[in-house]
mmCIF file of C-alpha atoms in Angstrom:
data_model
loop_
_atom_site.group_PDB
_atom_site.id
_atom_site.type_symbol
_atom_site.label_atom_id
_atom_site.label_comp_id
_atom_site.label_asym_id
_atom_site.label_seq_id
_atom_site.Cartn_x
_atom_site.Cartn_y
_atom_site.Cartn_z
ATOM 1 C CA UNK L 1 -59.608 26.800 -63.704
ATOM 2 C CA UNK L 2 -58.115 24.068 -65.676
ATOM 3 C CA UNK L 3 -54.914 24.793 -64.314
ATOM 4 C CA UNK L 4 -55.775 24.322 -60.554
ATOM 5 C CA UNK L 5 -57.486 21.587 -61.278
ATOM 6 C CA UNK L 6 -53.928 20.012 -63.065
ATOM 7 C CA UNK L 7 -52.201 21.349 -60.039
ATOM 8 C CA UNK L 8 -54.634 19.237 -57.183
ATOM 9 C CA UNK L 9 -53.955 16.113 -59.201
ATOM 10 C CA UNK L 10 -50.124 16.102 -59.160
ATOM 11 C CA UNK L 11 -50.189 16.925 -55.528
ATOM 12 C CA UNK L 12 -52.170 14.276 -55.134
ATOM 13 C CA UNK L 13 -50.288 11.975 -57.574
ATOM 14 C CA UNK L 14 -46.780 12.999 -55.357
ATOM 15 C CA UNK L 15 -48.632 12.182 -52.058
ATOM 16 C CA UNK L 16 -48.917 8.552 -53.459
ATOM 17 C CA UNK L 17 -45.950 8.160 -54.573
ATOM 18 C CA UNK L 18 -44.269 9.297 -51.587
ATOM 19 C CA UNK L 19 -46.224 6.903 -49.243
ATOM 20 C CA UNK L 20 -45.356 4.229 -51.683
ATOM 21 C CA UNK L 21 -41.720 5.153 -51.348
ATOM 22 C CA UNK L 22 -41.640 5.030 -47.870
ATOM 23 C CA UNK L 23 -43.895 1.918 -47.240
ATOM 24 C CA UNK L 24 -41.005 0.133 -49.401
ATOM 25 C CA UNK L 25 -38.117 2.291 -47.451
ATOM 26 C CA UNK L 26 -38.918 1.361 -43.857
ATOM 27 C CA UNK L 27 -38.315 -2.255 -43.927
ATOM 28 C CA UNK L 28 -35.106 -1.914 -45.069
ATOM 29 C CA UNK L 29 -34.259 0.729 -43.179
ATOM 30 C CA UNK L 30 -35.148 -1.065 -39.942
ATOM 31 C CA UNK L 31 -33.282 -3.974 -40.559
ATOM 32 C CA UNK L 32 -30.334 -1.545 -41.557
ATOM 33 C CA UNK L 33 -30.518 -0.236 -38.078
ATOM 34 C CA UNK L 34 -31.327 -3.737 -36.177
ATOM 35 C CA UNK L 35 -28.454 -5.436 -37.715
ATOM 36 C CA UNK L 36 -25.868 -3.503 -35.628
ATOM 37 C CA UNK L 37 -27.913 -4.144 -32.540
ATOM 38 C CA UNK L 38 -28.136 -7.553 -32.684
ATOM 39 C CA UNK L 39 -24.256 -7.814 -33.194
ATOM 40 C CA UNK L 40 -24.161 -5.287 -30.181
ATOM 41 C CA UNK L 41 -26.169 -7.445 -27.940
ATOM 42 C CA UNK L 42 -24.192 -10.535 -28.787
ATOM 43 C CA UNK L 43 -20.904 -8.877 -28.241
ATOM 44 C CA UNK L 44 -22.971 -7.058 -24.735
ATOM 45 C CA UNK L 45 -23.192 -11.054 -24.025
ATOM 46 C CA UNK L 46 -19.737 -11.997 -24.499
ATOM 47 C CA UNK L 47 -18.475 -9.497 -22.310
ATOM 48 C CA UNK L 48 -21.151 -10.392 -19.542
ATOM 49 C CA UNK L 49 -19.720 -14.061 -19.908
ATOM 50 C CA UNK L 50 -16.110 -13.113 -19.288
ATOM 51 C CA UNK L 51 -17.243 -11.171 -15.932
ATOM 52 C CA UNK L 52 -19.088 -13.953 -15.187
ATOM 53 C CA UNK L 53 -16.049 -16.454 -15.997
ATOM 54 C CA UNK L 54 -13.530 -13.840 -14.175
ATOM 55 C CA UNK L 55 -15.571 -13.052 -11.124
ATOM 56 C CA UNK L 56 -16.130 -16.930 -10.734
ATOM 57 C CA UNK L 57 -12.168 -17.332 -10.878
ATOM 58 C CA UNK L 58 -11.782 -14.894 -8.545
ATOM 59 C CA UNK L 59 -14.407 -16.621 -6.254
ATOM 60 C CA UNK L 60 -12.479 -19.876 -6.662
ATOM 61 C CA UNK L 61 -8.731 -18.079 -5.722
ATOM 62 C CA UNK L 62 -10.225 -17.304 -2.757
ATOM 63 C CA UNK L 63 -11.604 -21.076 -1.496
ATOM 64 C CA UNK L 64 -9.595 -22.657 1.195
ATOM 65 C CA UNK L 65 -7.285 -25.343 0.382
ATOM 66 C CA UNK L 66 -7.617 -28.719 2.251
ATOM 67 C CA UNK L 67 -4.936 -30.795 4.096
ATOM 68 C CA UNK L 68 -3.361 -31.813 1.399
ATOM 69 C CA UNK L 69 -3.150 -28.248 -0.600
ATOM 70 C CA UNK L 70 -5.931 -29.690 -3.030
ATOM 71 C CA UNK L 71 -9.278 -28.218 -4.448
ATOM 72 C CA UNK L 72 -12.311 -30.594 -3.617
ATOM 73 C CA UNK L 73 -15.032 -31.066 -5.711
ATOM 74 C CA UNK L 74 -17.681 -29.393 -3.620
ATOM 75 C CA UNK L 75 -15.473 -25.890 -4.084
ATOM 76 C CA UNK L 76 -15.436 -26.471 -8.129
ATOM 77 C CA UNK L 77 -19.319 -26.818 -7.696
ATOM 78 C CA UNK L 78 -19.588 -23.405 -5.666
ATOM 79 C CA UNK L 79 -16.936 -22.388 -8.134
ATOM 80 C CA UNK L 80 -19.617 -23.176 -10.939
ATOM 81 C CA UNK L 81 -22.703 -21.860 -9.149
ATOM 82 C CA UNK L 82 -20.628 -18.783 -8.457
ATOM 83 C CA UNK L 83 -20.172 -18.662 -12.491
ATOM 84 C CA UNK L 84 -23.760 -20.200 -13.635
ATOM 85 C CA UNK L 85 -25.233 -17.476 -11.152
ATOM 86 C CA UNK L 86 -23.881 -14.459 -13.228
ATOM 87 C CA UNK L 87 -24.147 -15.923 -16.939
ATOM 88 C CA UNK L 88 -26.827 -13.690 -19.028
ATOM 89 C CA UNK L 89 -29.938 -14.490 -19.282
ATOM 90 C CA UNK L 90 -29.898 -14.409 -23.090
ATOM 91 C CA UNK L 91 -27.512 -17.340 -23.324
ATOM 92 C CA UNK L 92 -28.620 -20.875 -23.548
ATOM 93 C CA UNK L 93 -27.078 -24.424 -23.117
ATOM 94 C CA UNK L 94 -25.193 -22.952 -20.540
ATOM 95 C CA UNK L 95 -21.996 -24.726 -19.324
ATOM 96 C CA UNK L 96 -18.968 -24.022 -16.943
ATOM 97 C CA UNK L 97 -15.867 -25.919 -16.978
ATOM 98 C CA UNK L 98 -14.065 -25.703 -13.582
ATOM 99 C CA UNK L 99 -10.415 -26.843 -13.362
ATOM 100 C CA UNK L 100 -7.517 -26.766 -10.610
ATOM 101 C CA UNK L 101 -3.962 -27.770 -11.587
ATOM 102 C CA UNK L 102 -0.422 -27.264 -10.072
ATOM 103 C CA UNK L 103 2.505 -24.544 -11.444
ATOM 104 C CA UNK L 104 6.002 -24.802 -10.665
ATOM 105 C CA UNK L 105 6.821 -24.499 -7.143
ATOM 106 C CA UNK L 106 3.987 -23.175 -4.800
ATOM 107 C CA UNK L 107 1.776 -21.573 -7.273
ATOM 108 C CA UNK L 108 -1.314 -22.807 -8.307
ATOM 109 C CA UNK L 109 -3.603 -22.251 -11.626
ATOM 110 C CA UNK L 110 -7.609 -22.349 -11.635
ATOM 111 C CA UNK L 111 -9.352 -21.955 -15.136
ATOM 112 C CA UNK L 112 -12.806 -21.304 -15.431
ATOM 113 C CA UNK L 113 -14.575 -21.635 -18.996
ATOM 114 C CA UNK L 114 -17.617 -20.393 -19.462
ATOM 115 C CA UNK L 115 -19.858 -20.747 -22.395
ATOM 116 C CA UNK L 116 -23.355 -20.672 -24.102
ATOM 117 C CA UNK L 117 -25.237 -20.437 -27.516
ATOM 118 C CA UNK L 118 -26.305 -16.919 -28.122
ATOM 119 C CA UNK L 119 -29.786 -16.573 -30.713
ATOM 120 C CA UNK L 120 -28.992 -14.305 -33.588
ATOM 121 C CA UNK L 121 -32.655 -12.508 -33.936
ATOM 122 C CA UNK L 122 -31.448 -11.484 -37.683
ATOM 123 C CA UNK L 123 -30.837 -15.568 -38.396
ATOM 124 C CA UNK L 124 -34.170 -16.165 -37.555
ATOM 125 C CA UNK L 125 -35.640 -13.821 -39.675
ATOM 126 C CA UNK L 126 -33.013 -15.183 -42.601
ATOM 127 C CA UNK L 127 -34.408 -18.766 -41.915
ATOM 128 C CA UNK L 128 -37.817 -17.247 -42.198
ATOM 129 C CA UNK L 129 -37.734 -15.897 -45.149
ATOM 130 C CA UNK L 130 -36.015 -19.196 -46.725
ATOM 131 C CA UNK L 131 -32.357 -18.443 -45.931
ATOM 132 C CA UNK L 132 -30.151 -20.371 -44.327
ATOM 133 C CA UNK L 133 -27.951 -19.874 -41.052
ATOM 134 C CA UNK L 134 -26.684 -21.185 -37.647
ATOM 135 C CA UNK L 135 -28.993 -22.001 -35.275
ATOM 136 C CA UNK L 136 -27.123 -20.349 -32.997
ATOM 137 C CA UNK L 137 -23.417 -18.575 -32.241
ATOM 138 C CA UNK L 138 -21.456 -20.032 -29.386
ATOM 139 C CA UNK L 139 -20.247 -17.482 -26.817
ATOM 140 C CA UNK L 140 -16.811 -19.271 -24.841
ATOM 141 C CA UNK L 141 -14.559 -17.403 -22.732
ATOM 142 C CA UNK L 142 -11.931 -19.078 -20.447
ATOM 143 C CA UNK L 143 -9.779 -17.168 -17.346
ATOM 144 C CA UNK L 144 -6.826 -18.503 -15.972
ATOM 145 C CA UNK L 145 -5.736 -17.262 -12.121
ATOM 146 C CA UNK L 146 -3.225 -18.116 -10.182
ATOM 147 C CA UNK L 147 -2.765 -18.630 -6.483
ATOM 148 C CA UNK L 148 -0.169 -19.168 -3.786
#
């Protein structure tokens, strides 16, 4: 009887331990996992801000040219709107650079830069817990076309 008795308690005394184990486990384990998310969803940002930079270049090949075979500033803001409209969400301090310059001969260059501060969810929980780190990661990307 003794002996069932000694059995009961070290079942119980593993069942403890175990929930002990993993109470300590999961946190660590989820920020394991999050860590490569976050990273993902910043990188998942870049790439939405060179579409948005591209497509806005694209946008801006196709404007019509005035008398003098110049750009206007009313196109660079449609140019901008065109980018600004397709910039993620995610992103803040958004800003587009629009600019229009010659080539040799006939051709002509536009360059559209694109760019925003992207929140690292894993820096805020390092600032929380008394680390330090960035505010914030810039996200930048810049296309070049050309036009005849």
């Amino acid at each position: 009887m003794n002996r069932a008795r000694e059995n009961d308690t070290k079942q119980n005394s593993q069942r403890g331990k175990a929930i002990i184990e993993i109470a300590l486990i999961t946190p660590l384990l989820l920020i394991a996992l999050y860590i490569p998310a976050d990273f993902g969803v910043a990188f998942l940002m870049g790439n939405f801000t060179q579409n948005a930079a591209r497509e806005g270049a694209r946008v801006g090949t196709g404007l019509q040219l005035d008398i003098n075979l110049n750009f206007a500033d009313s196109q660079a803001a449609t140019v901008e709107t065109a980018v600004s409209s397709r910039m993620p969400a995610l992103l803040s301090n958004k800003k587009v650079t629009v600019t229009f310059y010659d080539g040799t001969s006939c051709m002509k260059f536009i360059e559209v830069t694109a760019q925003g501060d992207y929140n690292f969810f894993l820096y805020q929980l390092m600032r929380l817990f008394g680390g330090e780190a960035a505010p914030s990661v810039k996200i930048s990307r810049t296309t070049e076309m050309r036009y005849t």
